[in-house]
mmCIF file with all atom_site columns, C-alpha atoms in Angstrom:
data_model
loop_
_atom_site.group_PDB
_atom_site.id
_atom_site.type_symbol
_atom_site.label_atom_id
_atom_site.label_alt_id
_atom_site.label_comp_id
_atom_site.label_asym_id
_atom_site.label_entity_id
_atom_site.label_seq_id
_atom_site.pdbx_PDB_ins_code
_atom_site.Cartn_x
_atom_site.Cartn_y
_atom_site.Cartn_z
_atom_site.occupancy
_atom_site.B_iso_or_equiv
_atom_site.pdbx_formal_charge
_atom_site.auth_seq_id
_atom_site.auth_comp_id
_atom_site.auth_asym_id
_atom_site.auth_atom_id
_atom_site.pdbx_PDB_model_num
ATOM 1  C CA . UNK A 1 1  ? 8.734  -16.201 -13.258 1.00 51.00 ? 88  UNK A CA 1
ATOM 2  C CA . UNK A 1 2  ? 8.823  -19.855 -14.179 1.00 55.00 ? 89  UNK A CA 1
ATOM 3  C CA . UNK A 1 3  ? 7.493  -21.052 -17.478 1.00 70.00 ? 90  UNK A CA 1
ATOM 4  C CA . UNK A 1 4  ? 3.770  -21.720 -17.276 1.00 63.00 ? 91  UNK A CA 1
ATOM 5  C CA . UNK A 1 5  ? 4.400  -25.391 -18.110 1.00 68.00 ? 92  UNK A CA 1
ATOM 6  C CA . UNK A 1 6  ? 6.528  -25.765 -14.973 1.00 68.00 ? 93  UNK A CA 1
ATOM 7  C CA . UNK A 1 7  ? 3.878  -24.468 -12.544 1.00 65.00 ? 94  UNK A CA 1
ATOM 8  C CA . UNK A 1 8  ? 1.907  -26.871 -10.376 1.00 71.00 ? 95  UNK A CA 1
ATOM 9  C CA . UNK A 1 9  ? -1.621 -27.375 -11.697 1.00 69.00 ? 96  UNK A CA 1
ATOM 10 C CA . UNK A 1 10 ? -3.099 -25.744 -8.585  1.00 74.00 ? 97  UNK A CA 1
ATOM 11 C CA . UNK A 1 11 ? -1.343 -22.489 -9.490  1.00 77.00 ? 98  UNK A CA 1
ATOM 12 C CA . UNK A 1 12 ? -2.688 -22.047 -12.998 1.00 77.00 ? 99  UNK A CA 1
ATOM 13 C CA . UNK A 1 13 ? -5.977 -21.956 -14.829 1.00 81.00 ? 100 UNK A CA 1
ATOM 14 C CA . UNK A 1 14 ? -6.461 -24.840 -17.264 1.00 82.00 ? 101 UNK A CA 1
ATOM 15 C CA . UNK A 1 15 ? -7.626 -22.375 -19.931 1.00 86.00 ? 102 UNK A CA 1
ATOM 16 C CA . UNK A 1 16 ? -4.604 -20.110 -19.466 1.00 78.00 ? 103 UNK A CA 1
ATOM 17 C CA . UNK A 1 17 ? -6.446 -17.070 -18.095 1.00 85.00 ? 104 UNK A CA 1
ATOM 18 C CA . UNK A 1 18 ? -4.492 -16.735 -14.846 1.00 78.00 ? 105 UNK A CA 1
ATOM 19 C CA . UNK A 1 19 ? -1.602 -18.062 -12.756 1.00 79.00 ? 106 UNK A CA 1
ATOM 20 C CA . UNK A 1 20 ? -1.167 -17.905 -9.000  1.00 79.00 ? 107 UNK A CA 1
ATOM 21 C CA . UNK A 1 21 ? 1.495  -15.529 -7.729  1.00 77.00 ? 108 UNK A CA 1
ATOM 22 C CA . UNK A 1 22 ? 1.471  -16.282 -3.999  1.00 77.00 ? 109 UNK A CA 1
ATOM 23 C CA . UNK A 1 23 ? 1.123  -19.154 -1.559  1.00 73.00 ? 110 UNK A CA 1
ATOM 24 C CA . UNK A 1 24 ? 0.344  -18.459 2.094   1.00 74.00 ? 111 UNK A CA 1
ATOM 25 C CA . UNK A 1 25 ? 0.820  -21.644 4.141   1.00 76.00 ? 112 UNK A CA 1
ATOM 26 C CA . UNK A 1 26 ? -0.336 -22.020 7.735   1.00 78.00 ? 113 UNK A CA 1
ATOM 27 C CA . UNK A 1 27 ? 2.260  -23.358 10.154  1.00 81.00 ? 114 UNK A CA 1
ATOM 28 C CA . UNK A 1 28 ? 2.463  -24.350 13.789  1.00 84.00 ? 115 UNK A CA 1
ATOM 29 C CA . UNK A 1 29 ? 5.208  -22.691 15.809  1.00 89.00 ? 116 UNK A CA 1
ATOM 30 C CA . UNK A 1 30 ? 6.060  -23.600 19.379  1.00 92.00 ? 117 UNK A CA 1
ATOM 31 C CA . UNK A 1 31 ? 8.502  -22.810 22.155  1.00 94.00 ? 118 UNK A CA 1
ATOM 32 C CA . UNK A 1 32 ? 10.443 -26.045 22.674  1.00 94.00 ? 119 UNK A CA 1
ATOM 33 C CA . UNK A 1 33 ? 11.742 -25.002 26.099  1.00 96.00 ? 120 UNK A CA 1
ATOM 34 C CA . UNK A 1 34 ? 8.284  -24.073 27.386  1.00 95.00 ? 121 UNK A CA 1
ATOM 35 C CA . UNK A 1 35 ? 6.758  -27.319 26.128  1.00 95.00 ? 122 UNK A CA 1
ATOM 36 C CA . UNK A 1 36 ? 9.586  -29.322 27.695  1.00 96.00 ? 123 UNK A CA 1
ATOM 37 C CA . UNK A 1 37 ? 8.964  -27.622 31.061  1.00 96.00 ? 124 UNK A CA 1
ATOM 38 C CA . UNK A 1 38 ? 5.281  -28.581 30.774  1.00 94.00 ? 125 UNK A CA 1
ATOM 39 C CA . UNK A 1 39 ? 6.163  -32.123 29.622  1.00 96.00 ? 126 UNK A CA 1
ATOM 40 C CA . UNK A 1 40 ? 4.203  -31.617 26.379  1.00 96.00 ? 127 UNK A CA 1
ATOM 41 C CA . UNK A 1 41 ? 4.943  -32.597 22.800  1.00 94.00 ? 128 UNK A CA 1
ATOM 42 C CA . UNK A 1 42 ? 4.680  -29.913 20.129  1.00 94.00 ? 129 UNK A CA 1
ATOM 43 C CA . UNK A 1 43 ? 1.264  -29.933 18.445  1.00 92.00 ? 130 UNK A CA 1
ATOM 44 C CA . UNK A 1 44 ? 1.482  -31.476 14.981  1.00 90.00 ? 131 UNK A CA 1
ATOM 45 C CA . UNK A 1 45 ? -2.125 -31.260 13.796  1.00 91.00 ? 132 UNK A CA 1
ATOM 46 C CA . UNK A 1 46 ? -5.278 -29.180 14.183  1.00 90.00 ? 133 UNK A CA 1
ATOM 47 C CA . UNK A 1 47 ? -6.713 -31.991 16.328  1.00 94.00 ? 134 UNK A CA 1
ATOM 48 C CA . UNK A 1 48 ? -3.728 -31.725 18.690  1.00 94.00 ? 135 UNK A CA 1
ATOM 49 C CA . UNK A 1 49 ? -4.755 -28.134 19.442  1.00 92.00 ? 136 UNK A CA 1
ATOM 50 C CA . UNK A 1 50 ? -8.034 -29.427 20.900  1.00 95.00 ? 137 UNK A CA 1
ATOM 51 C CA . UNK A 1 51 ? -6.171 -31.355 23.616  1.00 95.00 ? 138 UNK A CA 1
ATOM 52 C CA . UNK A 1 52 ? -7.063 -29.851 27.026  1.00 96.00 ? 139 UNK A CA 1
ATOM 53 C CA . UNK A 1 53 ? -3.349 -29.988 27.911  1.00 95.00 ? 140 UNK A CA 1
ATOM 54 C CA . UNK A 1 54 ? -2.863 -26.915 25.685  1.00 94.00 ? 141 UNK A CA 1
ATOM 55 C CA . UNK A 1 55 ? -5.690 -24.910 27.277  1.00 93.00 ? 142 UNK A CA 1
ATOM 56 C CA . UNK A 1 56 ? -4.771 -21.204 27.629  1.00 92.00 ? 143 UNK A CA 1
ATOM 57 C CA . UNK A 1 57 ? -1.454 -21.805 25.825  1.00 92.00 ? 144 UNK A CA 1
ATOM 58 C CA . UNK A 1 58 ? -2.451 -21.149 22.208  1.00 89.00 ? 145 UNK A CA 1
ATOM 59 C CA . UNK A 1 59 ? -2.192 -17.785 20.469  1.00 87.00 ? 146 UNK A CA 1
ATOM 60 C CA . UNK A 1 60 ? -3.361 -16.784 17.031  1.00 80.00 ? 147 UNK A CA 1
ATOM 61 C CA . UNK A 1 61 ? -3.161 -13.472 15.201  1.00 76.00 ? 148 UNK A CA 1
ATOM 62 C CA . UNK A 1 62 ? -6.444 -11.728 14.414  1.00 76.00 ? 149 UNK A CA 1
ATOM 63 C CA . UNK A 1 63 ? -6.856 -12.256 10.684  1.00 72.00 ? 150 UNK A CA 1
ATOM 64 C CA . UNK A 1 64 ? -8.880 -9.042  10.407  1.00 78.00 ? 151 UNK A CA 1
ATOM 65 C CA . UNK A 1 65 ? -5.933 -6.890  11.497  1.00 78.00 ? 152 UNK A CA 1
ATOM 66 C CA . UNK A 1 66 ? -2.779 -8.886  10.859  1.00 65.00 ? 153 UNK A CA 1
ATOM 67 C CA . UNK A 1 67 ? -1.044 -10.103 7.753   1.00 64.00 ? 154 UNK A CA 1
ATOM 68 C CA . UNK A 1 68 ? 1.593  -11.870 9.833   1.00 59.00 ? 155 UNK A CA 1
ATOM 69 C CA . UNK A 1 69 ? 1.710  -13.460 13.255  1.00 51.00 ? 156 UNK A CA 1
#
């Protein structure tokens, strides 16, 4: 493990009681070939996912039953 002084502030308690041990980022993944066939750009933001052009094309794992997509 890194030295506590090297950790980002968001990963440690200012009073030294705890440090974060995991980061779980959310990412967008897309099928470039499929989007090209549909003449669509890959979504790059949450707002992009609201575009009607992506209707019935978005999948998301059920967070209650899945730790990975």
